[in-house]
Tab-separated table of C-alpha atoms in Angstrom:
chain	number	residue	atom	x	y	z
A	45	UNK	CA	-35.436	28.912	-25.674
A	46	UNK	CA	-33.824	25.631	-25.800
A	47	UNK	CA	-29.903	27.603	-25.109
A	48	UNK	CA	-31.467	29.428	-22.248
A	49	UNK	CA	-33.434	26.325	-20.279
A	50	UNK	CA	-29.845	24.114	-20.690
A	51	UNK	CA	-28.347	27.292	-19.044
A	52	UNK	CA	-30.708	27.484	-16.129
A	53	UNK	CA	-30.530	23.564	-16.003
A	54	UNK	CA	-26.370	24.088	-15.649
A	55	UNK	CA	-26.988	26.300	-12.939
A	56	UNK	CA	-28.985	24.197	-10.841
A	57	UNK	CA	-26.553	21.774	-10.923
A	58	UNK	CA	-24.100	23.407	-10.550
A	59	UNK	CA	-26.379	25.415	-6.546
A	60	UNK	CA	-26.755	21.754	-5.469
A	61	UNK	CA	-23.110	20.956	-6.207
A	62	UNK	CA	-21.555	23.144	-4.123
A	63	UNK	CA	-23.593	24.333	-2.193
A	64	UNK	CA	-23.363	21.449	0.859
A	65	UNK	CA	-19.489	21.993	0.193
A	66	UNK	CA	-20.583	26.574	1.041
A	67	UNK	CA	-22.756	25.392	4.314
A	68	UNK	CA	-19.218	23.405	5.409
A	69	UNK	CA	-17.604	26.624	5.430
A	70	UNK	CA	-20.754	28.386	6.428
A	71	UNK	CA	-20.614	26.230	9.732
A	72	UNK	CA	-16.900	26.413	10.387
A	73	UNK	CA	-16.803	30.135	10.132
A	74	UNK	CA	-19.411	30.048	13.131
A	75	UNK	CA	-18.883	30.247	16.528
A	76	UNK	CA	-19.935	27.235	18.356
A	77	UNK	CA	-22.762	29.743	20.485
A	78	UNK	CA	-23.976	30.853	17.449
A	79	UNK	CA	-24.297	27.682	15.296
A	80	UNK	CA	-28.326	27.056	16.600
A	81	UNK	CA	-29.133	30.346	17.426
A	82	UNK	CA	-27.698	31.180	13.474
A	83	UNK	CA	-29.590	28.149	11.205
A	84	UNK	CA	-31.137	29.267	9.421
A	85	UNK	CA	-29.274	32.142	8.259
A	86	UNK	CA	-26.833	31.920	4.789
A	87	UNK	CA	-24.218	33.545	6.795
A	88	UNK	CA	-22.949	33.702	10.079
A	89	UNK	CA	-23.491	37.169	12.492
A	90	UNK	CA	-19.949	36.665	13.798
A	91	UNK	CA	-18.245	34.522	11.580
A	92	UNK	CA	-14.583	33.620	13.290
A	93	UNK	CA	-11.832	31.543	12.354
A	94	UNK	CA	-11.597	30.340	16.426
A	95	UNK	CA	-12.376	26.909	14.928
A	96	UNK	CA	-9.663	26.672	12.410
A	97	UNK	CA	-7.204	27.550	14.862
A	98	UNK	CA	-8.145	24.959	17.696
A	99	UNK	CA	-8.666	21.947	15.279
A	100	UNK	CA	-5.772	23.178	14.114
A	101	UNK	CA	-4.228	23.032	17.540
A	102	UNK	CA	-2.492	26.736	17.957
A	103	UNK	CA	-5.308	27.421	21.220
A	104	UNK	CA	-5.160	25.897	24.588
A	105	UNK	CA	-7.691	23.282	25.670
A	106	UNK	CA	-9.159	25.969	27.758
A	107	UNK	CA	-8.856	28.629	25.061
A	108	UNK	CA	-11.075	25.638	22.254
A	109	UNK	CA	-13.523	25.099	25.504
A	110	UNK	CA	-14.258	28.809	26.501
A	111	UNK	CA	-14.647	28.795	22.310
A	112	UNK	CA	-17.439	26.094	22.780
A	113	UNK	CA	-15.508	23.244	21.621
A	114	UNK	CA	-14.728	20.046	22.755
A	115	UNK	CA	-11.180	20.531	23.943
A	116	UNK	CA	-10.692	17.590	21.712
A	117	UNK	CA	-7.525	17.270	19.797
A	118	UNK	CA	-6.049	16.402	16.434
A	119	UNK	CA	-2.846	16.392	14.704
A	120	UNK	CA	-3.707	17.585	11.806
A	121	UNK	CA	-0.219	18.269	10.248
A	122	UNK	CA	0.592	14.860	11.366
A	123	UNK	CA	-2.104	12.770	9.278
A	124	UNK	CA	-1.924	15.306	6.357
A	125	UNK	CA	1.359	14.149	5.423
A	126	UNK	CA	-0.277	10.386	6.340
A	127	UNK	CA	-3.299	11.224	3.931
A	128	UNK	CA	-0.574	11.868	1.464
A	129	UNK	CA	2.173	9.526	1.964
A	130	UNK	CA	-1.442	7.123	1.655
A	131	UNK	CA	-2.829	8.349	-1.007
A	132	UNK	CA	0.170	9.723	-3.347
A	133	UNK	CA	1.666	6.411	-3.629
A	134	UNK	CA	-1.395	4.824	-4.428
A	135	UNK	CA	-2.158	6.980	-7.415
A	136	UNK	CA	1.345	7.110	-9.025
A	137	UNK	CA	2.236	2.793	-8.656
A	138	UNK	CA	-1.100	2.156	-9.816
A	139	UNK	CA	-1.200	4.386	-12.872
A	140	UNK	CA	2.031	3.009	-13.663
A	141	UNK	CA	1.499	-0.312	-13.257
A	142	UNK	CA	-2.496	-0.087	-14.691
A	143	UNK	CA	-0.592	1.392	-17.714
A	144	UNK	CA	1.947	-1.217	-18.732
A	145	UNK	CA	-1.097	-3.739	-17.810
A	146	UNK	CA	-3.322	-1.612	-20.209
A	147	UNK	CA	-0.335	-2.127	-22.882
A	148	UNK	CA	0.253	-5.009	-22.682
A	149	UNK	CA	-3.116	-6.050	-23.457
A	150	UNK	CA	-3.794	-3.706	-25.702
A	151	UNK	CA	-0.411	-4.453	-28.362
A	152	UNK	CA	1.352	-7.650	-26.969
A	153	UNK	CA	0.140	-11.194	-27.882
A	154	UNK	CA	0.554	-13.816	-25.615
A	155	UNK	CA	-1.551	-17.128	-24.272
A	156	UNK	CA	-4.695	-16.498	-22.534
A	157	UNK	CA	-4.981	-12.946	-23.251
A	158	UNK	CA	-8.179	-12.310	-24.184
A	159	UNK	CA	-9.473	-14.432	-20.805
A	160	UNK	CA	-7.401	-12.768	-18.432
A	161	UNK	CA	-8.173	-9.573	-19.475
A	162	UNK	CA	-12.044	-10.572	-19.874
A	163	UNK	CA	-11.967	-11.631	-15.965
A	164	UNK	CA	-10.563	-8.644	-15.161
A	165	UNK	CA	-12.919	-6.595	-16.855
A	166	UNK	CA	-15.786	-9.133	-15.325
A	167	UNK	CA	-14.126	-7.982	-11.516
A	168	UNK	CA	-15.450	-4.403	-11.725
A	169	UNK	CA	-18.564	-5.742	-11.218
A	170	UNK	CA	-17.512	-7.266	-7.674
A	171	UNK	CA	-18.388	-4.973	-4.552
A	172	UNK	CA	-15.620	-4.075	-3.120
A	173	UNK	CA	-17.212	-4.608	-0.265
A	174	UNK	CA	-16.649	-8.149	-0.707
A	175	UNK	CA	-12.590	-8.486	-0.876
A	176	UNK	CA	-12.778	-5.897	2.522
A	177	UNK	CA	-12.734	-9.269	5.188
A	178	UNK	CA	-10.344	-11.303	3.049
A	179	UNK	CA	-7.689	-8.292	2.333
A	180	UNK	CA	-8.095	-7.748	5.795
A	181	UNK	CA	-6.891	-10.911	7.200
A	182	UNK	CA	-4.134	-11.848	4.200
A	183	UNK	CA	-3.304	-8.025	5.984
A	184	UNK	CA	-3.004	-9.346	9.787
A	185	UNK	CA	-0.954	-12.761	8.981
A	186	UNK	CA	1.487	-11.125	7.411
A	187	UNK	CA	2.181	-8.592	10.575
A	188	UNK	CA	1.320	-4.691	8.073
A	189	UNK	CA	-1.314	-4.405	10.549
A	190	UNK	CA	-0.900	-0.068	11.611
A	191	UNK	CA	2.174	-0.115	9.309
A	192	UNK	CA	1.657	1.716	5.342
A	193	UNK	CA	2.276	-0.888	3.377
A	194	UNK	CA	-1.007	-2.656	4.238
A	195	UNK	CA	-2.611	0.305	3.799
A	196	UNK	CA	-1.271	-0.035	0.432
A	197	UNK	CA	-0.457	-3.031	-0.571
A	198	UNK	CA	-4.356	-4.141	-1.646
A	199	UNK	CA	-5.193	-1.087	-3.594
A	200	UNK	CA	-1.680	-0.612	-4.904
A	201	UNK	CA	-0.956	-2.120	-7.967
A	202	UNK	CA	-4.068	-2.502	-9.883
A	203	UNK	CA	-7.844	-1.464	-10.352
A	204	UNK	CA	-10.262	-3.588	-13.100
A	205	UNK	CA	-11.397	0.567	-13.932
A	206	UNK	CA	-7.931	1.502	-14.671
A	207	UNK	CA	-6.618	-1.380	-16.879
A	208	UNK	CA	-9.847	-1.662	-18.862
A	209	UNK	CA	-10.034	2.508	-19.362
A	210	UNK	CA	-5.804	2.625	-20.624
A	211	UNK	CA	-6.113	-0.162	-22.668
A	212	UNK	CA	-8.747	1.244	-24.961
A	213	UNK	CA	-6.817	4.396	-25.067
A	214	UNK	CA	-3.310	2.250	-26.462
A	215	UNK	CA	-5.929	0.688	-28.895
A	216	UNK	CA	-6.815	4.076	-30.336
A	217	UNK	CA	-2.700	5.384	-30.764
A	218	UNK	CA	-1.907	4.384	-34.459
A	219	UNK	CA	0.221	1.737	-35.010
A	220	UNK	CA	2.531	3.469	-37.562
A	221	UNK	CA	3.891	5.277	-34.749
A	222	UNK	CA	4.986	2.246	-33.004
A	223	UNK	CA	6.428	1.118	-36.717
A	224	UNK	CA	8.023	3.494	-37.733
A	225	UNK	CA	9.573	3.533	-33.655
A	226	UNK	CA	10.748	-0.219	-34.398
A	227	UNK	CA	12.196	0.941	-37.725
A	228	UNK	CA	14.431	3.649	-35.798
A	229	UNK	CA	15.811	0.468	-33.589
A	230	UNK	CA	13.534	0.814	-29.983
A	231	UNK	CA	12.070	-1.680	-28.946
A	232	UNK	CA	9.402	-2.795	-27.032
A	233	UNK	CA	10.577	-1.617	-23.782
A	234	UNK	CA	11.839	1.175	-24.822
A	235	UNK	CA	9.128	2.632	-26.827
A	236	UNK	CA	6.137	2.239	-23.853
A	237	UNK	CA	8.752	4.495	-22.481
A	238	UNK	CA	9.512	7.188	-24.723
A	239	UNK	CA	6.498	7.330	-27.500
A	240	UNK	CA	3.700	5.645	-25.848
A	241	UNK	CA	3.510	6.923	-22.242
A	242	UNK	CA	4.216	10.905	-23.913
A	243	UNK	CA	1.189	10.459	-26.440
A	244	UNK	CA	-0.677	9.425	-22.846
A	245	UNK	CA	-0.111	11.955	-20.253
A	246	UNK	CA	-4.470	12.958	-20.726
A	247	UNK	CA	-5.884	9.627	-19.478
A	248	UNK	CA	-2.704	9.004	-17.209
A	249	UNK	CA	-3.829	12.446	-15.577
A	250	UNK	CA	-6.900	10.890	-15.081
A	251	UNK	CA	-6.578	8.538	-13.849
A	252	UNK	CA	-4.401	9.692	-11.623
A	253	UNK	CA	-6.137	11.814	-10.735
A	254	UNK	CA	-9.459	9.720	-9.897
A	255	UNK	CA	-6.920	7.361	-7.381
A	256	UNK	CA	-5.729	9.900	-5.702
A	257	UNK	CA	-9.595	11.406	-4.834
A	258	UNK	CA	-11.246	8.152	-4.021
A	259	UNK	CA	-7.812	7.431	-2.075
A	260	UNK	CA	-7.991	10.932	0.155
A	261	UNK	CA	-12.041	9.899	1.130
A	262	UNK	CA	-11.310	6.362	1.503
A	263	UNK	CA	-12.543	6.131	4.947
A	264	UNK	CA	-13.493	2.621	5.694
A	265	UNK	CA	-9.527	0.510	5.065
A	266	UNK	CA	-7.618	3.147	6.989
A	267	UNK	CA	-10.309	2.438	9.944
A	268	UNK	CA	-9.482	-1.111	9.991
A	269	UNK	CA	-6.092	-1.295	9.244
A	270	UNK	CA	-4.393	1.964	9.564
A	271	UNK	CA	-5.706	2.502	13.695
A	272	UNK	CA	-2.248	3.611	15.063
A	273	UNK	CA	-1.074	7.068	15.853
A	274	UNK	CA	1.734	7.412	12.974
A	275	UNK	CA	-0.290	5.800	10.480
A	276	UNK	CA	-3.620	7.227	11.105
A	277	UNK	CA	-4.721	9.229	7.933
A	278	UNK	CA	-7.369	12.400	8.075
A	279	UNK	CA	-11.040	10.690	7.481
A	280	UNK	CA	-9.952	8.393	10.514
A	281	UNK	CA	-8.627	11.866	12.604
A	282	UNK	CA	-11.899	13.551	11.815
A	283	UNK	CA	-13.866	10.360	12.978
A	284	UNK	CA	-11.756	10.421	16.200
A	285	UNK	CA	-11.982	13.862	16.458
A	286	UNK	CA	-15.706	13.502	16.184
A	287	UNK	CA	-15.922	10.758	19.204
A	288	UNK	CA	-13.430	12.032	21.209
A	289	UNK	CA	-16.537	14.838	21.527
A	290	UNK	CA	-19.144	14.453	24.154
A	291	UNK	CA	-22.779	12.708	22.562
A	292	UNK	CA	-25.026	15.345	24.230
A	293	UNK	CA	-23.205	18.118	22.097
A	294	UNK	CA	-21.146	17.117	19.243
A	295	UNK	CA	-17.879	19.212	17.845
A	296	UNK	CA	-20.334	20.297	14.992
A	297	UNK	CA	-17.575	23.584	14.169
A	298	UNK	CA	-14.794	22.178	14.478
A	299	UNK	CA	-15.617	18.791	12.891
A	300	UNK	CA	-16.807	20.979	9.347
A	301	UNK	CA	-13.311	23.357	9.952
A	302	UNK	CA	-11.627	20.120	9.722
A	303	UNK	CA	-13.391	18.675	6.749
A	304	UNK	CA	-12.790	22.387	4.966
A	305	UNK	CA	-9.174	21.780	6.013
A	306	UNK	CA	-9.225	18.775	4.321
A	307	UNK	CA	-10.577	18.856	0.860
A	308	UNK	CA	-7.842	22.014	0.327
A	309	UNK	CA	-5.138	19.928	0.149
A	310	UNK	CA	-6.905	17.775	-2.882
A	311	UNK	CA	-8.559	20.927	-4.859
A	312	UNK	CA	-5.746	22.266	-4.892
A	313	UNK	CA	-4.153	19.602	-6.682
A	314	UNK	CA	-7.290	19.250	-8.979
A	315	UNK	CA	-7.284	23.065	-9.881
A	316	UNK	CA	-3.163	22.725	-11.250
A	317	UNK	CA	-3.215	19.360	-12.794
A	318	UNK	CA	-6.994	19.807	-14.229
A	319	UNK	CA	-4.982	22.904	-15.745
A	320	UNK	CA	-2.333	20.187	-16.659
A	321	UNK	CA	-5.176	17.992	-18.217
A	322	UNK	CA	-6.899	19.910	-20.468
A	323	UNK	CA	-3.012	20.684	-22.314
A	324	UNK	CA	-2.363	17.869	-22.456
A	325	UNK	CA	-5.523	16.667	-23.867
A	326	UNK	CA	-4.749	19.207	-26.647
A	327	UNK	CA	-1.294	17.800	-27.099
A	328	UNK	CA	-2.259	14.162	-27.430
A	329	UNK	CA	-5.491	15.300	-30.103
A	330	UNK	CA	-8.463	13.672	-27.839
A	331	UNK	CA	-11.608	15.868	-27.934
Protein backbone atom coordinates (compact mmCIF):
# COMPACT_ATOMS: atom_id res chain seq x y z
CA UNK A 1 0.00 0.00 0.00
CA UNK A 2 2.77 2.40 0.95
CA UNK A 3 4.54 1.65 -2.34
CA UNK A 4 1.40 2.50 -4.35
CA UNK A 5 0.92 5.76 -2.48
CA UNK A 6 4.57 6.65 -3.14
CA UNK A 7 4.17 5.97 -6.85
CA UNK A 8 0.95 8.02 -6.99
CA UNK A 9 2.69 10.91 -5.23
CA UNK A 10 5.63 10.65 -7.63
CA UNK A 11 3.34 10.63 -10.69
CA UNK A 12 1.36 13.59 -9.33
CA UNK A 13 4.56 15.56 -8.72
CA UNK A 14 5.76 14.70 -12.25
CA UNK A 15 2.50 15.89 -13.80
CA UNK A 16 2.57 19.15 -11.85
CA UNK A 17 6.18 19.71 -12.94
CA UNK A 18 5.82 18.81 -16.62
CA UNK A 19 2.33 20.19 -17.33
CA UNK A 20 3.39 23.87 -17.64
CA UNK A 21 5.99 22.88 -20.24
CA UNK A 22 3.38 20.80 -22.07
CA UNK A 23 0.95 23.74 -22.05
CA UNK A 24 3.68 25.99 -23.43
CA UNK A 25 4.18 23.58 -26.35
CA UNK A 26 0.42 23.30 -26.84
CA UNK A 27 0.08 27.12 -27.00
CA UNK A 28 3.02 27.38 -29.42
CA UNK A 29 1.28 24.94 -31.79
CA UNK A 30 -2.05 26.79 -31.65
CA UNK A 31 -2.98 29.27 -34.39
CA UNK A 32 -3.38 32.77 -32.98
CA UNK A 33 -7.00 32.89 -34.14
CA UNK A 34 -7.82 29.71 -32.16
CA UNK A 35 -5.97 30.62 -28.97
CA UNK A 36 -9.02 31.68 -26.95
CA UNK A 37 -11.53 29.50 -28.77
CA UNK A 38 -9.54 26.34 -27.88
CA UNK A 39 -8.43 27.61 -24.48
CA UNK A 40 -9.91 24.62 -22.61
CA UNK A 41 -8.76 21.91 -25.05
CA UNK A 42 -5.76 19.79 -24.15
CA UNK A 43 -4.59 19.87 -27.77
CA UNK A 44 -5.24 22.47 -30.51
CA UNK A 45 -7.82 21.52 -33.10
CA UNK A 46 -5.64 22.87 -35.92
CA UNK A 47 -1.99 22.52 -34.85
CA UNK A 48 0.51 24.52 -36.86
CA UNK A 49 4.22 25.34 -36.96
CA UNK A 50 3.71 28.89 -38.23
CA UNK A 51 4.48 30.35 -34.81
CA UNK A 52 7.92 28.72 -34.80
CA UNK A 53 8.73 29.78 -38.37
CA UNK A 54 7.79 33.42 -37.77
CA UNK A 55 9.78 33.59 -34.52
CA UNK A 56 12.78 32.21 -36.38
CA UNK A 57 12.28 34.88 -39.05
CA UNK A 58 11.48 32.40 -41.83
CA UNK A 59 8.39 34.28 -42.97
CA UNK A 60 7.79 37.89 -43.96
CA UNK A 61 6.07 40.42 -41.69
CA UNK A 62 2.98 40.28 -43.92
CA UNK A 63 2.77 36.49 -43.60
CA UNK A 64 3.27 36.75 -39.83
CA UNK A 65 0.42 39.26 -39.50
CA UNK A 66 -1.78 37.11 -41.71
CA UNK A 67 -1.15 34.20 -39.33
CA UNK A 68 -2.38 36.34 -36.45
CA UNK A 69 1.01 37.51 -35.21
CA UNK A 70 2.05 41.04 -34.36
CA UNK A 71 4.74 41.23 -37.03
CA UNK A 72 7.41 41.62 -34.34
CA UNK A 73 10.84 40.25 -35.20
CA UNK A 74 13.54 38.60 -33.12
CA UNK A 75 17.07 37.65 -34.19
CA UNK A 76 16.77 34.22 -32.62
CA UNK A 77 20.09 32.87 -33.90
CA UNK A 78 22.09 35.86 -32.60
CA UNK A 79 20.38 35.89 -29.21
CA UNK A 80 20.86 32.13 -28.82
CA UNK A 81 24.56 32.48 -29.65
CA UNK A 82 24.87 35.31 -27.12
CA UNK A 83 23.19 33.15 -24.46
CA UNK A 84 25.56 30.28 -25.25
CA UNK A 85 28.59 32.55 -24.87
CA UNK A 86 27.22 34.15 -21.69
CA UNK A 87 26.23 30.95 -19.91
CA UNK A 88 29.14 28.89 -21.28
CA UNK A 89 31.81 31.33 -20.11
CA UNK A 90 30.30 31.62 -16.65
CA UNK A 91 29.83 27.86 -16.25
CA UNK A 92 33.35 26.86 -17.36
CA UNK A 93 35.39 29.58 -15.64
CA UNK A 94 33.31 29.64 -12.47
CA UNK A 95 33.41 25.86 -12.05
CA UNK A 96 37.20 25.80 -12.49
CA UNK A 97 37.81 28.70 -10.09
CA UNK A 98 35.46 27.26 -7.48
CA UNK A 99 37.21 23.89 -7.77
CA UNK A 100 40.58 25.51 -7.11
CA UNK A 101 39.18 27.50 -4.18
CA UNK A 102 37.40 24.47 -2.73
CA UNK A 103 40.57 22.37 -2.96
CA UNK A 104 42.61 25.11 -1.30
CA UNK A 105 40.17 25.31 1.62
CA UNK A 106 40.07 21.51 1.92
CA UNK A 107 43.78 20.69 1.76
CA UNK A 108 46.01 23.76 2.08
CA UNK A 109 47.03 25.42 5.32
CA UNK A 110 47.38 29.22 5.28
CA UNK A 111 46.75 32.05 7.75
CA UNK A 112 43.10 33.10 7.97
CA UNK A 113 41.83 30.10 6.03
CA UNK A 114 38.90 29.36 8.34
CA UNK A 115 37.99 33.04 8.60
CA UNK A 116 37.91 33.49 4.83
CA UNK A 117 35.89 30.33 4.40
CA UNK A 118 33.46 31.53 7.07
CA UNK A 119 32.98 34.80 5.18
CA UNK A 120 32.28 32.87 1.97
CA UNK A 121 29.71 30.67 3.72
CA UNK A 122 28.11 33.76 5.28
CA UNK A 123 27.74 35.21 1.77
CA UNK A 124 25.19 32.45 1.10
CA UNK A 125 22.77 34.45 3.24
CA UNK A 126 23.08 37.61 1.12
CA UNK A 127 20.28 37.83 -1.49
CA UNK A 128 21.68 38.45 -5.01
CA UNK A 129 19.45 41.51 -5.42
CA UNK A 130 21.56 43.31 -2.80
CA UNK A 131 24.67 43.14 -4.99
CA UNK A 132 22.88 44.10 -8.20
CA UNK A 133 23.23 47.87 -7.89
CA UNK A 134 26.91 47.90 -6.71
CA UNK A 135 27.83 45.52 -9.55
CA UNK A 136 26.05 47.70 -12.09
CA UNK A 137 27.74 50.87 -10.84
CA UNK A 138 31.15 49.17 -10.99
CA UNK A 139 30.58 47.80 -14.50
CA UNK A 140 29.36 51.21 -15.69
CA UNK A 141 32.39 53.02 -14.21
CA UNK A 142 34.66 50.51 -15.95
CA UNK A 143 32.94 51.30 -19.27
CA UNK A 144 31.83 47.69 -19.75
CA UNK A 145 28.10 48.24 -20.27
CA UNK A 146 26.83 46.46 -23.41
CA UNK A 147 29.90 44.22 -23.53
CA UNK A 148 30.35 40.53 -22.79
CA UNK A 149 33.02 41.21 -20.11
CA UNK A 150 30.50 43.41 -18.31
CA UNK A 151 27.89 40.66 -18.53
CA UNK A 152 30.01 37.84 -17.16
CA UNK A 153 32.45 39.48 -14.73
CA UNK A 154 30.20 39.67 -11.62
CA UNK A 155 29.52 35.91 -11.80
CA UNK A 156 32.68 34.70 -13.48
CA UNK A 157 34.99 33.70 -10.63
CA UNK A 158 32.97 32.06 -7.89
CA UNK A 159 29.73 31.53 -6.00
CA UNK A 160 29.69 30.70 -2.28
CA UNK A 161 27.59 27.57 -2.74
CA UNK A 162 29.89 26.05 -5.38
CA UNK A 163 32.98 26.65 -3.21
CA UNK A 164 31.28 25.13 -0.17
CA UNK A 165 29.92 22.16 -2.15
CA UNK A 166 33.25 21.29 -3.78
CA UNK A 167 35.21 21.77 -0.55
CA UNK A 168 32.98 19.23 1.18
CA UNK A 169 33.58 16.74 -1.61
CA UNK A 170 37.34 17.26 -1.63
CA UNK A 171 37.38 16.59 2.13
CA UNK A 172 35.87 13.16 1.43
CA UNK A 173 38.71 12.14 -0.90
CA UNK A 174 41.09 9.80 1.00
CA UNK A 175 44.38 11.44 1.82
CA UNK A 176 46.12 8.15 1.03
CA UNK A 177 45.59 8.84 -2.67
CA UNK A 178 47.36 12.17 -2.46
CA UNK A 179 50.12 10.80 -0.27
CA UNK A 180 50.79 8.06 -2.82
CA UNK A 181 50.98 10.73 -5.54
CA UNK A 182 53.44 12.70 -3.42
CA UNK A 183 55.69 9.63 -3.19
CA UNK A 184 55.63 9.51 -7.00
CA UNK A 185 57.01 13.05 -7.11
CA UNK A 186 53.77 14.80 -8.09
CA UNK A 187 53.45 18.31 -6.71
CA UNK A 188 50.35 19.98 -5.36
CA UNK A 189 49.42 21.55 -8.69
CA UNK A 190 49.87 18.32 -10.63
CA UNK A 191 47.96 16.44 -7.94
CA UNK A 192 45.01 18.78 -8.37
CA UNK A 193 44.91 18.50 -12.18
CA UNK A 194 45.87 14.85 -12.63
CA UNK A 195 44.26 13.15 -9.65
CA UNK A 196 41.71 15.28 -7.81
CA UNK A 197 39.83 16.71 -10.81
CA UNK A 198 39.38 13.32 -12.57
CA UNK A 199 38.01 11.90 -9.32
CA UNK A 200 35.63 14.86 -9.01
CA UNK A 201 33.88 14.70 -12.38
CA UNK A 202 30.49 14.05 -10.81
CA UNK A 203 30.46 17.12 -8.52
CA UNK A 204 32.07 19.27 -11.21
CA UNK A 205 29.39 18.34 -13.76
CA UNK A 206 26.73 18.99 -11.12
CA UNK A 207 28.04 22.50 -10.44
CA UNK A 208 28.51 23.15 -14.16
CA UNK A 209 24.94 22.08 -14.93
CA UNK A 210 23.37 24.18 -12.20
CA UNK A 211 25.48 27.17 -13.20
CA UNK A 212 24.67 26.97 -16.90
CA UNK A 213 20.93 26.53 -16.20
CA UNK A 214 20.96 29.50 -13.82
CA UNK A 215 22.82 31.74 -16.25
CA UNK A 216 20.74 30.59 -19.24
CA UNK A 217 17.50 31.73 -17.59
CA UNK A 218 19.00 34.88 -16.05
CA UNK A 219 17.05 37.97 -17.08
CA UNK A 220 17.51 40.98 -14.81
CA UNK A 221 21.30 41.38 -14.99
CA UNK A 222 21.52 40.89 -18.81
CA UNK A 223 18.62 43.35 -19.15
CA UNK A 224 20.55 46.02 -17.26
CA UNK A 225 23.98 45.51 -18.81
CA UNK A 226 23.34 43.92 -22.23
CA UNK A 227 20.67 46.03 -23.91
CA UNK A 228 22.59 46.40 -27.17
CA UNK A 229 21.66 44.11 -30.03
CA UNK A 230 25.09 42.48 -30.20
CA UNK A 231 25.05 41.52 -26.49
CA UNK A 232 21.35 40.81 -25.98
CA UNK A 233 20.70 37.31 -24.64
CA UNK A 234 17.70 35.15 -25.47
CA UNK A 235 15.67 35.85 -22.33
CA UNK A 236 15.93 39.60 -22.91
CA UNK A 237 15.18 39.12 -26.61
CA UNK A 238 11.93 37.32 -25.78
CA UNK A 239 10.96 40.19 -23.51
CA UNK A 240 11.61 42.69 -26.30
CA UNK A 241 9.57 40.49 -28.66
CA UNK A 242 6.61 40.67 -26.29
CA UNK A 243 6.97 44.45 -25.87
CA UNK A 244 6.81 44.91 -29.65
CA UNK A 245 3.34 43.38 -29.79
CA UNK A 246 0.26 45.57 -29.17
CA UNK A 247 -0.76 45.91 -25.53
CA UNK A 248 -4.34 45.07 -26.37
CA UNK A 249 -3.36 41.76 -27.98
CA UNK A 250 -0.01 40.34 -26.83
CA UNK A 251 1.49 37.76 -29.17
CA UNK A 252 1.20 34.83 -26.77
CA UNK A 253 1.54 32.12 -29.41
CA UNK A 254 4.75 33.63 -30.77
CA UNK A 255 6.14 34.15 -27.28
CA UNK A 256 5.41 30.53 -26.35
CA UNK A 257 7.04 29.32 -29.55
CA UNK A 258 10.16 31.33 -28.74
CA UNK A 259 10.11 30.03 -25.17
CA UNK A 260 9.94 26.42 -26.37
CA UNK A 261 12.88 26.98 -28.70
CA UNK A 262 14.85 28.65 -25.91
CA UNK A 263 14.45 25.57 -23.71
CA UNK A 264 15.70 23.12 -26.35
CA UNK A 265 19.49 23.84 -26.10
CA UNK A 266 19.64 23.56 -22.32
CA UNK A 267 17.34 20.52 -22.37
CA UNK A 268 19.68 18.74 -24.78
CA UNK A 269 22.60 19.68 -22.57
CA UNK A 270 20.84 18.27 -19.51
CA UNK A 271 20.06 15.02 -21.30
CA UNK A 272 23.65 14.62 -22.51
CA UNK A 273 25.43 15.69 -19.33
CA UNK A 274 22.89 13.93 -17.13
CA UNK A 275 24.08 10.62 -18.55
CA UNK A 276 27.70 11.65 -18.06
CA UNK A 277 26.85 12.70 -14.51
CA UNK A 278 25.53 9.24 -13.64
CA UNK A 279 28.62 7.64 -15.17
CA UNK A 280 30.90 10.01 -13.26
CA UNK A 281 29.15 9.34 -9.96
CA UNK A 282 29.62 5.61 -10.52
CA UNK A 283 33.28 6.22 -11.36
CA UNK A 284 33.87 8.25 -8.21
CA UNK A 285 31.99 5.78 -6.03
CA UNK A 286 29.32 8.29 -4.90
CA UNK A 287 25.85 6.92 -4.16
